[in-house]
Structure formats: C-alpha cells, structure tokens
C-alpha cells in the first residue's frame, strides 16, 4: 500500500534532549511538510521541502531542524531549543504536476511527543 | 499571506440534522480553499476543495461547501448528520500559484448526538 509512515507513534523527550521524528513516503511525491498540532490551534507549518536537499522554514521553525537527503524521507528533529515541544506532529506530502504542486495533501497518522 | 478563521470550536447536532461548519478566509490572491477531516489519533483526509471552478463544491461522505467571494466564506454543510461524521474538521487556504503554503484554521469539533 502506498502512503506516509510516521514513527514512532508516541515519543517522550527528556530535558535538554534532541529527538528525531521519522517520516517516510512511498507515493513518489515531490513535496513534504511538517505540521505541529496543538489543541484549539489547528495545524501550524514547521518546515517544508519541495525537492531533495532543499527545504524552507514555515511559520514556527525555531527549535526544529529537518533534512531531505532522499525524496522519500523527511525527518524532523526537535532540539533542546524548543521549550514547549509537547504536541501532535503531522507529516504530509503532495505531488508536483505541470510545475504546480497538487493541492491535495496526504497525511501520515502522526507522532505524539511529550516531555518527561 | 493567507489565513482562515473557523467560527466555533465545537458544534453539536442531532443525528439527521443539518451540519453547518463555518469558515472565513483572508487572502491577497485568489484563494484555493479546502476542508479536511481528522478522526481521533489519525492524520487529515481531504473532504473537498475549491480551485476557482464551480462555486458549489461537492465532496465525499455527502458534504458540500459554497465559495462566496463577497462574504469571504467557505462554509461546510451536510443535509443530514450521521454518527460517523463525528470528527474534527479543518478549513485550509493556499495561494496561487505557490500551493505549498497551505494554512489551516484552528478546527471545529463536530459531535453527533443520537
């Protein structure tokens, strides 16, 4: 089955620790995205990537880092600089058609990150 | 930049009643508008989208939405609610032609009472 796989489903972070959330897609999509979801605030864009080895900051990139070494993978690292990391993190992807990104986002099932 | 405002964080309806979830948008360019649904502990699924064609858009599961430029609105409706419609619904907007700048509203949680 084609889709987006996020792992782990639940993750706990200790003070001062960096943690990495995995996102893999086998849809052959060009663009990938990371969103953070907090109760009552909807989804906020952290980072996005249109092509391999390139990525752009979203609205709340501080305290986060990403890499895009392969088309199918877009891991997100939550660094110790992110002081309020507890949230539900969603990865998404979309396809590039005729030079324009398809408007439909495909989402993974999310990772719940909590601070110990 | 684009943004959306969803009016009402919680909406409760009885089974069989009309569902109306409100969304207003702000955009400096012609907007592309979307409604997504999220079931507990899952990602989002696209319900329907407006991309400058017909102003009344039909989606999956009997939902539809109407784009009203004069009111800057894109409200989601369903004539008769079903128990399985209970979920969180997100309105989203992106600009043309950069469609990788999608922005989401805060969400509306729909409860369906038997």
Coordinates of N, CA and C in Angstrom, one line a residue:
Chain A
X1 N 0.8 -1.2 0.0 CA 0.0 0.0 0.0 C 0.9 1.2 0.0
X2 N 0.5 2.2 -0.9 CA 1.2 3.5 -0.8 C 0.7 4.4 0.3
X3 N 1.6 5.2 0.8 CA 1.2 6.1 1.9 C 2.4 6.7 2.6
X4 N 2.1 7.4 3.7 CA 3.1 8.0 4.5 C 3.1 7.4 5.9
X5 N 4.3 7.0 6.3 CA 4.5 6.3 7.5 C 5.3 7.2 8.5
X6 N 4.7 7.5 9.6 CA 5.4 8.2 10.7 C 5.7 7.3 11.8
X7 N 6.9 7.5 12.4 CA 7.2 6.7 13.6 C 8.2 7.5 14.5
X8 N 8.1 7.2 15.8 CA 7.2 6.3 16.4 C 5.8 7.0 16.6
X9 N 4.8 6.3 17.1 CA 3.5 6.9 17.3 C 3.5 7.7 18.5
X10 N 4.3 7.3 19.5 CA 4.4 8.1 20.8 C 5.9 8.2 21.1
X11 N 6.3 9.4 21.6 CA 7.7 9.7 21.8 C 7.8 10.6 23.1
X12 N 8.8 10.3 23.9 CA 9.0 11.1 25.1 C 10.4 11.7 25.1
X13 N 10.4 12.9 25.5 CA 11.7 13.7 25.4 C 12.0 14.1 26.9
X14 N 13.3 13.9 27.2 CA 13.8 14.4 28.5 C 14.4 15.9 28.3
X15 N 14.5 16.6 29.3 CA 15.0 17.9 29.3 C 16.4 17.9 28.6
X16 N 16.6 18.9 27.7 CA 17.9 19.0 27.1 C 18.2 18.0 26.0
X17 N 17.3 17.2 25.7 CA 17.5 16.1 24.7 C 17.0 16.5 23.3
X18 N 17.7 16.1 22.3 CA 17.2 16.2 20.9 C 16.5 14.9 20.6
X19 N 15.3 15.0 19.9 CA 14.7 13.7 19.4 C 14.3 13.9 17.9
X20 N 14.3 12.8 17.2 CA 14.0 12.8 15.8 C 12.8 12.0 15.5
X21 N 11.8 12.7 14.7 CA 10.6 12.0 14.3 C 10.8 11.6 12.8
X22 N 10.4 10.4 12.5 CA 10.6 9.8 11.2 C 9.4 10.0 10.3
X23 N 9.6 10.3 9.0 CA 8.5 10.4 8.1 C 9.0 9.8 6.8
X24 N 8.4 8.8 6.3 CA 8.7 8.1 5.0 C 7.5 8.0 4.2
X25 N 7.7 8.3 2.8 CA 6.5 8.1 1.9 C 7.0 7.3 0.7
X26 N 6.1 6.5 0.2 CA 6.4 5.7 -1.0 C 5.4 6.1 -2.1
X27 N 4.9 7.3 -2.1 CA 4.0 7.8 -3.1 C 4.7 8.5 -4.2
X28 N 6.0 8.6 -4.1 CA 6.8 9.3 -5.1 C 6.4 10.8 -5.2
X29 N 6.0 11.4 -4.1 CA 5.7 12.8 -4.1 C 6.9 13.7 -4.0
X30 N 6.8 14.8 -4.6 CA 7.9 15.7 -4.6 C 8.1 16.5 -3.3
X31 N 6.9 17.0 -2.8 CA 7.0 17.9 -1.6 C 6.6 17.2 -0.4
X32 N 7.2 17.6 0.7 CA 6.9 17.0 2.0 C 6.9 18.2 3.1
X33 N 6.1 18.0 4.1 CA 5.8 19.0 5.0 C 5.7 18.5 6.5
X34 N 6.0 19.3 7.4 CA 5.8 19.0 8.8 C 4.9 20.1 9.4
X35 N 3.9 19.6 10.1 CA 3.0 20.5 10.8 C 3.0 20.1 12.3
X36 N 2.7 21.1 13.1 CA 2.5 20.8 14.6 C 1.1 21.1 14.9
X37 N 0.4 20.2 15.7 CA -1.0 20.4 16.0 C -1.1 20.5 17.5
X38 N -1.6 21.7 18.0 CA -1.9 21.9 19.4 C -3.4 22.0 19.6
X39 N -4.0 21.6 20.7 CA -5.4 21.7 20.9 C -5.9 23.1 20.7
X40 N -6.9 23.4 20.0 CA -7.5 24.7 19.8 C -6.7 25.6 18.9
X41 N -5.6 25.1 18.3 CA -4.8 26.0 17.4 C -4.7 25.4 16.0
X42 N -5.2 24.3 15.8 CA -5.1 23.8 14.4 C -3.7 23.4 14.1
X43 N -3.4 23.4 12.8 CA -2.1 23.0 12.3 C -1.2 24.2 12.0
X44 N 0.0 24.1 12.4 CA 1.0 25.2 12.1 C 2.2 24.6 11.3
X45 N 2.6 25.2 10.3 CA 3.6 24.7 9.4 C 5.0 25.0 10.0
X46 N 5.8 23.9 10.2 CA 7.1 24.0 10.7 C 8.2 24.1 9.6
X47 N 8.2 23.2 8.7 CA 9.1 23.2 7.6 C 8.5 22.5 6.4
X48 N 8.9 22.8 5.2 CA 8.5 22.1 4.0 C 9.7 22.0 3.1
X49 N 9.6 21.0 2.2 CA 10.6 20.7 1.2 C 10.0 20.4 -0.1
X50 N 10.5 21.1 -1.1 CA 9.9 20.9 -2.5 C 10.8 19.8 -3.3
X51 N 12.1 19.8 -3.0 CA 12.9 18.8 -3.7 C 14.0 18.4 -2.7
X52 N 14.7 17.3 -3.2 CA 15.8 16.8 -2.3 C 16.9 17.8 -2.1
X53 N 17.4 17.8 -0.9 CA 18.5 18.7 -0.5 C 18.0 20.2 -0.4
X54 N 16.7 20.4 -0.4 CA 16.2 21.8 -0.2 C 15.0 21.8 0.7
X55 N 15.0 22.8 1.6 CA 13.8 22.9 2.5 C 13.7 24.4 2.9
X56 N 12.5 24.7 3.3 CA 12.2 26.1 3.7 C 11.5 26.1 5.1
X57 N 11.7 27.2 5.8 CA 11.1 27.4 7.1 C 9.6 27.7 6.9
X58 N 8.8 27.2 7.8 CA 7.4 27.6 7.9 C 7.2 28.7 8.9
X59 N 6.1 28.6 9.5 CA 5.7 29.7 10.5 C 6.4 29.6 11.8
X60 N 6.7 28.3 12.2 CA 7.2 28.1 13.6 C 8.4 27.2 13.6
X61 N 9.5 27.6 12.8 CA 10.6 26.7 12.6 C 11.6 26.7 13.8
X62 N 11.5 27.7 14.6 CA 12.5 27.9 15.7 C 12.5 26.7 16.6
X63 N 13.7 26.1 16.9 CA 13.8 24.9 17.8 C 13.6 23.6 17.0
X64 N 13.5 23.6 15.7 CA 13.3 22.5 14.9 C 14.4 22.4 13.8
X65 N 14.7 21.3 13.3 CA 15.6 21.1 12.1 C 15.1 20.0 11.3
X66 N 15.4 20.0 10.0 CA 15.0 18.9 9.1 C 16.1 18.6 8.1
X67 N 16.0 17.5 7.4 CA 16.9 17.2 6.3 C 16.1 16.5 5.2
X68 N 16.5 16.6 4.0 CA 15.8 15.9 2.9 C 16.9 15.3 2.0
X69 N 17.5 14.3 2.4 CA 18.6 13.6 1.7 C 18.1 12.7 0.6
X70 N 16.9 12.2 0.9 CA 16.2 11.3 -0.1 C 14.8 11.8 -0.3
X71 N 14.3 11.5 -1.5 CA 12.9 12.0 -1.9 C 11.9 11.5 -0.9
X72 N 12.1 10.2 -0.5 CA 11.0 9.6 0.3 C 11.1 9.8 1.8
X73 N 12.1 10.6 2.2 CA 12.3 10.7 3.7 C 12.5 12.2 4.1
X74 N 11.8 12.6 5.2 CA 11.9 14.0 5.6 C 11.8 14.0 7.2
X75 N 12.9 13.6 7.8 CA 12.9 13.5 9.3 C 12.9 14.9 9.9
X76 N 12.3 15.0 11.1 CA 12.2 16.2 11.8 C 12.9 16.0 13.2
X77 N 13.8 16.9 13.5 CA 14.5 16.9 14.8 C 14.0 18.0 15.7
X78 N 13.5 17.6 16.9 CA 13.1 18.6 17.8 C 14.2 18.8 18.8
X79 N 14.8 20.0 18.7 CA 16.0 20.2 19.5 C 15.7 20.7 20.9
X80 N 16.7 20.8 21.7 CA 16.6 21.3 23.1 C 16.2 22.7 23.1
X81 N 16.4 23.4 22.0 CA 16.0 24.8 22.0 C 14.5 25.0 21.9
X82 N 13.7 24.0 21.6 CA 12.3 24.0 21.5 C 11.8 23.8 23.0
X83 N 11.3 24.9 23.6 CA 11.0 24.9 25.0 C 9.6 24.3 25.3
X84 N 8.8 24.2 24.3 CA 7.4 23.7 24.5 C 7.1 22.7 23.4
X85 N 7.8 21.5 23.5 CA 7.7 20.6 22.3 C 6.4 19.7 22.4
X86 N 5.7 19.6 23.5 CA 4.6 18.7 23.6 C 3.5 19.1 22.6
X87 N 3.3 18.2 21.7 CA 2.3 18.4 20.6 C 2.1 17.1 19.8
X88 N 1.2 17.2 18.9 CA 1.0 16.1 17.9 C 1.6 16.6 16.6
X89 N 2.5 15.8 16.0 CA 3.2 16.2 14.9 C 2.8 15.4 13.6
X90 N 2.4 16.1 12.6 CA 1.9 15.5 11.4 C 2.8 15.8 10.2
X91 N 3.1 14.7 9.5 CA 3.9 14.8 8.2 C 2.9 14.7 7.1
X92 N 3.2 15.4 6.0 CA 2.3 15.4 4.8 C 3.2 15.4 3.6
X93 N 2.6 15.1 2.4 CA 3.3 15.2 1.2 C 2.3 15.6 0.1
X94 N 2.8 16.1 -1.0 CA 2.0 16.4 -2.2 C 2.8 16.2 -3.4
X95 N 2.1 16.1 -4.6 CA 2.8 15.8 -5.8 C 2.9 17.1 -6.6
X96 N 3.9 17.2 -7.5 CA 4.2 18.3 -8.4 C 3.7 17.9 -9.7
X97 N 2.7 18.7 -10.3 CA 2.2 18.4 -11.6 C 2.2 19.6 -12.5
X98 N 2.9 19.5 -13.6 CA 3.0 20.7 -14.5 C 3.6 21.9 -13.9
X99 N 4.5 21.7 -13.0 CA 5.2 22.8 -12.3 C 4.4 23.4 -11.2
X100 N 3.3 22.9 -10.8 CA 2.5 23.4 -9.7 C 2.2 22.2 -8.8
X101 N 2.3 22.5 -7.5 CA 2.0 21.5 -6.5 C 0.5 21.2 -6.4
X102 N 0.2 19.9 -6.5 CA -1.1 19.4 -6.3 C -1.7 19.9 -5.0
X103 N -2.9 20.4 -5.0 CA -3.4 21.0 -3.7 C -3.7 20.0 -2.7
X104 N -3.8 18.7 -3.0 CA -4.2 17.7 -2.1 C -3.0 17.2 -1.3
X105 N -3.1 17.4 0.0 CA -2.0 16.9 0.9 C -2.4 15.5 1.4
X106 N -1.4 14.6 1.5 CA -1.6 13.3 2.0 C -0.9 13.3 3.4
X107 N -1.6 12.9 4.4 CA -1.0 13.0 5.8 C -0.7 11.6 6.3
X108 N 0.3 11.6 7.2 CA 0.6 10.4 8.0 C -0.3 10.4 9.2
X109 N -0.2 9.4 10.0 CA -1.1 9.2 11.2 C -0.5 9.9 12.4
X110 N 0.6 10.6 12.3 CA 1.1 11.5 13.4 C 1.9 10.8 14.5
X111 N 2.7 11.7 15.2 CA 3.5 11.3 16.3 C 3.2 12.2 17.5
X112 N 2.8 11.6 18.6 CA 2.5 12.4 19.8 C 3.8 12.5 20.6
X113 N 4.3 13.7 20.8 CA 5.6 14.0 21.5 C 5.2 14.6 22.9
X114 N 5.8 14.0 23.9 CA 5.6 14.5 25.3 C 6.9 14.7 26.0
X115 N 6.9 15.6 26.9 CA 8.1 15.9 27.7 C 8.0 15.2 29.0
X116 N 9.1 14.5 29.4 CA 9.1 13.8 30.7 C 9.4 14.7 31.8
Chain B
X1 N -0.2 37.0 2.5 CA -0.3 35.8 3.2 C -1.8 35.4 3.4
X2 N -2.0 34.1 3.5 CA -3.4 33.7 3.6 C -3.7 33.2 5.0
X3 N -5.0 33.3 5.4 CA -5.4 32.8 6.7 C -6.8 32.4 6.7
X4 N -7.2 31.5 7.6 CA -8.7 31.2 7.7 C -9.1 31.3 9.2
X5 N -10.3 31.6 9.4 CA -10.9 31.6 10.7 C -12.1 30.7 10.7
X6 N -12.1 29.7 11.6 CA -13.2 28.9 11.8 C -14.1 29.3 13.0
X7 N -15.3 29.6 12.7 CA -16.2 30.1 13.8 C -16.8 29.0 14.6
X8 N -16.5 28.9 15.8 CA -17.0 27.8 16.7 C -16.0 26.7 16.8
X9 N -15.5 26.4 17.9 CA -14.5 25.3 18.1 C -15.2 24.0 18.3
X10 N -16.5 24.1 18.8 CA -17.3 22.9 19.0 C -18.7 23.1 18.4
X11 N -19.2 22.1 17.6 CA -20.5 22.2 17.1 C -21.2 20.8 17.5
X12 N -22.4 20.9 18.0 CA -23.1 19.6 18.3 C -24.4 19.6 17.6
X13 N -24.7 18.5 16.9 CA -26.0 18.4 16.2 C -26.6 17.0 16.6
X14 N -27.9 16.8 16.3 CA -28.5 15.6 16.5 C -28.4 14.8 15.2
X15 N -28.4 13.5 15.3 CA -28.4 12.6 14.1 C -29.5 13.0 13.2
X16 N -29.2 13.2 11.9 CA -30.3 13.5 10.9 C -30.5 15.0 10.7
X17 N -29.8 15.8 11.6 CA -30.0 17.3 11.5 C -28.9 17.8 10.5
X18 N -29.2 19.1 10.1 CA -28.2 19.8 9.2 C -26.9 20.0 9.9
X19 N -25.8 19.8 9.2 CA -24.5 20.2 9.7 C -24.0 21.5 9.0
X20 N -23.6 22.5 9.8 CA -23.1 23.7 9.2 C -21.8 24.1 10.0
X21 N -20.7 24.0 9.3 CA -19.4 24.4 9.9 C -18.9 25.6 9.1
X22 N -18.6 26.7 9.9 CA -18.3 28.0 9.2 C -16.8 28.2 9.1
X23 N -16.4 28.8 7.9 CA -15.0 29.2 7.7 C -15.0 30.5 6.9
X24 N -14.2 31.4 7.3 CA -14.0 32.7 6.6 C -12.5 32.7 6.3
X25 N -12.1 33.3 5.1 CA -10.8 33.3 4.7 C -10.3 34.7 4.5
X26 N -9.0 34.9 4.5 CA -8.3 36.1 4.1 C -7.2 35.8 3.1
X27 N -7.2 36.4 2.0 CA -6.1 36.1 1.0 C -5.9 37.3 0.1
X28 N -4.7 37.6 -0.2 CA -4.3 38.7 -1.1 C -4.3 38.3 -2.5
X29 N -4.5 37.0 -2.8 CA -4.6 36.5 -4.1 C -5.8 35.6 -4.2
X30 N -6.3 35.2 -5.4 CA -7.4 34.3 -5.5 C -7.1 33.0 -4.7
X31 N -8.0 32.7 -3.8 CA -7.6 31.6 -2.9 C -8.0 30.2 -3.4
X32 N -7.3 29.2 -3.0 CA -7.7 27.8 -3.1 C -8.1 27.4 -1.7
X33 N -9.3 26.8 -1.6 CA -9.8 26.5 -0.3 C -10.1 25.0 -0.1
X34 N -10.0 24.5 1.1 CA -10.1 23.1 1.3 C -10.8 22.9 2.7
X35 N -11.4 21.7 2.7 CA -11.9 21.2 4.0 C -11.3 19.8 4.2
X36 N -10.7 19.6 5.4 CA -10.1 18.3 5.8 C -10.9 17.8 7.0
X37 N -10.9 16.5 7.2 CA -11.5 15.9 8.3 C -10.4 15.0 9.0
X38 N -10.4 15.1 10.4 CA -9.5 14.3 11.2 C -10.3 13.4 12.2
X39 N -10.0 12.1 12.1 CA -10.6 11.2 13.1 C -9.6 11.0 14.2
X40 N -10.0 10.7 15.4 CA -9.0 10.6 16.6 C -7.7 9.8 16.3
X41 N -6.6 10.5 16.7 CA -5.3 9.9 16.6 C -4.9 9.5 15.1
X42 N -5.5 10.2 14.2 CA -5.1 10.0 12.8 C -4.7 11.3 12.1
X43 N -4.2 11.1 10.9 CA -3.9 12.3 10.1 C -5.2 12.9 9.5
X44 N -5.0 13.8 8.6 CA -6.1 14.5 8.0 C -6.4 13.9 6.6
X45 N -7.7 13.9 6.2 CA -8.2 13.4 4.9 C -8.9 14.6 4.2
X46 N -8.7 14.7 2.9 CA -9.3 15.8 2.2 C -10.8 15.4 2.0
X47 N -11.7 16.4 2.3 CA -13.1 16.2 2.1 C -13.5 16.8 0.8
X48 N -13.1 18.0 0.5 CA -13.4 18.7 -0.7 C -12.4 19.9 -0.9
X49 N -12.5 20.4 -2.1 CA -11.6 21.6 -2.5 C -12.2 22.5 -3.4
X50 N -11.9 23.8 -3.3 CA -12.4 24.8 -4.3 C -11.1 25.3 -5.0
X51 N -11.1 25.3 -6.3 CA -10.0 25.7 -7.1 C -10.4 26.6 -8.2
X52 N -11.3 27.5 -8.0 CA -11.8 28.5 -8.9 C -12.7 28.0 -10.1
X53 N -13.1 26.8 -9.9 CA -14.1 26.3 -10.9 C -15.5 26.6 -10.3
X54 N -16.4 25.7 -10.2 CA -17.7 25.9 -9.7 C -17.7 26.3 -8.2
X55 N -18.6 27.3 -7.9 CA -18.5 27.8 -6.5 C -19.1 26.9 -5.5
X56 N -20.0 26.0 -5.9 CA -20.5 24.9 -5.1 C -19.8 23.7 -5.3
X57 N -19.1 23.2 -4.3 CA -18.2 22.1 -4.4 C -18.8 20.9 -3.6
X58 N -18.8 19.8 -4.3 CA -19.3 18.6 -3.6 C -18.1 17.7 -3.2
X59 N -18.2 17.1 -2.0 CA -17.1 16.3 -1.6 C -17.5 14.9 -1.2
X60 N -16.7 14.2 -0.4 CA -17.0 12.9 -0.1 C -18.0 12.8 1.1
X61 N -18.6 11.7 1.4 CA -19.5 11.5 2.5 C -20.7 12.5 2.6
X62 N -21.1 13.0 1.4 CA -22.3 13.9 1.4 C -22.1 15.3 1.8
X63 N -20.8 15.7 2.0 CA -20.5 17.1 2.4 C -20.4 17.9 1.1
X64 N -20.7 19.2 1.3 CA -20.5 20.2 0.2 C -20.2 21.5 0.9
X65 N -19.6 22.4 0.1 CA -19.2 23.8 0.5 C -19.4 24.7 -0.6
X66 N -19.8 26.0 -0.2 CA -20.0 27.0 -1.2 C -19.1 28.2 -1.0
X67 N -18.4 28.5 -2.1 CA -17.4 29.6 -2.1 C -18.2 30.9 -2.3
X68 N -18.2 31.9 -1.4 CA -18.8 33.2 -1.6 C -17.8 34.2 -1.4
X69 N -17.4 34.8 -2.5 CA -16.3 35.8 -2.5 C -16.8 37.1 -1.8
X70 N -18.0 37.5 -2.0 CA -18.5 38.7 -1.4 C -18.5 38.6 0.2
X71 N -18.6 37.4 0.7 CA -18.6 37.2 2.1 C -17.3 36.6 2.6
X72 N -16.4 36.4 1.7 CA -15.1 35.7 2.0 C -15.3 34.4 2.9
X73 N -16.3 33.6 2.5 CA -16.6 32.5 3.2 C -16.6 31.2 2.4
X74 N -16.4 30.1 3.1 CA -16.4 28.8 2.5 C -16.9 27.8 3.5
X75 N -18.2 27.9 3.8 CA -18.9 27.1 4.9 C -19.1 25.7 4.4
X76 N -19.0 24.7 5.3 CA -19.2 23.3 5.0 C -20.6 22.9 5.5
X77 N -21.3 22.1 4.7 CA -22.6 21.7 5.1 C -22.8 20.2 4.7
X78 N -23.8 19.6 5.4 CA -24.3 18.3 5.1 C -25.7 18.3 5.5
X79 N -26.6 17.8 4.7 CA -28.1 17.9 5.0 C -28.5 17.1 6.2
X80 N -27.9 15.9 6.4 CA -28.3 15.0 7.4 C -27.1 14.4 8.1
X81 N -26.9 14.7 9.4 CA -25.7 14.2 10.1 C -25.9 12.7 10.4
X82 N -24.7 12.1 10.3 CA -24.6 10.6 10.7 C -23.6 10.5 11.9
X83 N -23.8 9.5 12.7 CA -23.0 9.3 13.8 C -21.5 9.3 13.4
X84 N -21.2 8.7 12.2 CA -19.9 8.5 11.8 C -19.2 9.9 11.3
X85 N -20.0 10.9 11.3 CA -19.5 12.2 10.9 C -18.7 12.9 12.1
X86 N -18.9 12.4 13.3 CA -18.2 12.9 14.5 C -16.7 12.9 14.3
X87 N -16.1 14.1 14.3 CA -14.7 14.2 14.0 C -14.3 15.7 14.1
X88 N -13.0 16.0 13.8 CA -12.6 17.4 13.8 C -12.4 17.8 12.4
X89 N -12.9 19.0 12.1 CA -12.9 19.5 10.7 C -12.0 20.7 10.6
X90 N -11.2 20.8 9.6 CA -10.3 21.9 9.4 C -10.5 22.5 8.0
X91 N -10.6 23.8 8.0 CA -10.7 24.6 6.8 C -9.2 25.0 6.5
X92 N -8.8 25.1 5.2 CA -7.5 25.5 4.9 C -7.5 26.3 3.6
X93 N -6.5 27.2 3.5 CA -6.3 28.1 2.3 C -4.9 28.0 1.8
X94 N -4.8 28.1 0.5 CA -3.4 28.3 -0.1 C -3.6 29.3 -1.2
X95 N -2.4 30.0 -1.6 CA -2.4 31.0 -2.6 C -2.0 30.4 -3.9
X96 N -2.3 31.1 -5.0 CA -1.9 30.7 -6.3 C -0.7 31.5 -6.8
X97 N 0.3 31.0 -7.4 CA 0.5 29.6 -7.8 C 1.3 28.7 -6.8
X98 N 1.7 29.4 -5.7 CA 2.5 28.6 -4.7 C 1.6 27.8 -3.8
X99 N 1.4 26.6 -4.1 CA 0.4 25.8 -3.4 C 1.0 25.1 -2.2
X100 N 2.3 25.3 -2.0 CA 2.9 24.6 -0.8 C 2.9 25.5 0.4
X101 N 2.0 26.5 0.4 CA 1.9 27.4 1.5 C 0.6 27.3 2.2
X102 N 0.0 26.1 2.3 CA -1.3 25.9 2.9 C -1.3 26.3 4.3
X103 N -2.4 27.0 4.7 CA -2.5 27.4 6.1 C -3.9 26.9 6.6
X104 N -3.9 26.3 7.8 CA -5.1 25.7 8.4 C -5.8 26.6 9.4
X105 N -7.1 26.4 9.6 CA -7.8 27.0 10.7 C -7.6 26.2 11.9
X106 N -8.2 26.7 13.0 CA -8.0 26.1 14.3 C -8.8 24.8 14.5
X107 N -9.7 24.6 13.6 CA -10.5 23.3 13.7 C -11.8 23.5 14.4
X108 N -12.8 22.7 14.0 CA -14.1 22.6 14.7 C -14.4 21.2 15.0
X109 N -14.7 20.9 16.2 CA -15.0 19.5 16.6 C -16.5 19.3 16.5
X110 N -16.9 18.4 15.7 CA -18.3 18.0 15.5 C -18.7 16.8 16.3
X111 N -19.7 17.0 17.1 CA -20.3 16.0 17.9 C -21.7 15.7 17.4
X112 N -22.0 14.4 17.2 CA -23.4 14.0 16.7 C -24.1 13.2 17.8
X113 N -25.2 13.7 18.2 CA -26.0 13.1 19.3 C -27.0 12.1 18.7
X114 N -27.2 11.0 19.3 CA -28.2 10.0 18.8 C -29.6 10.5 19.0

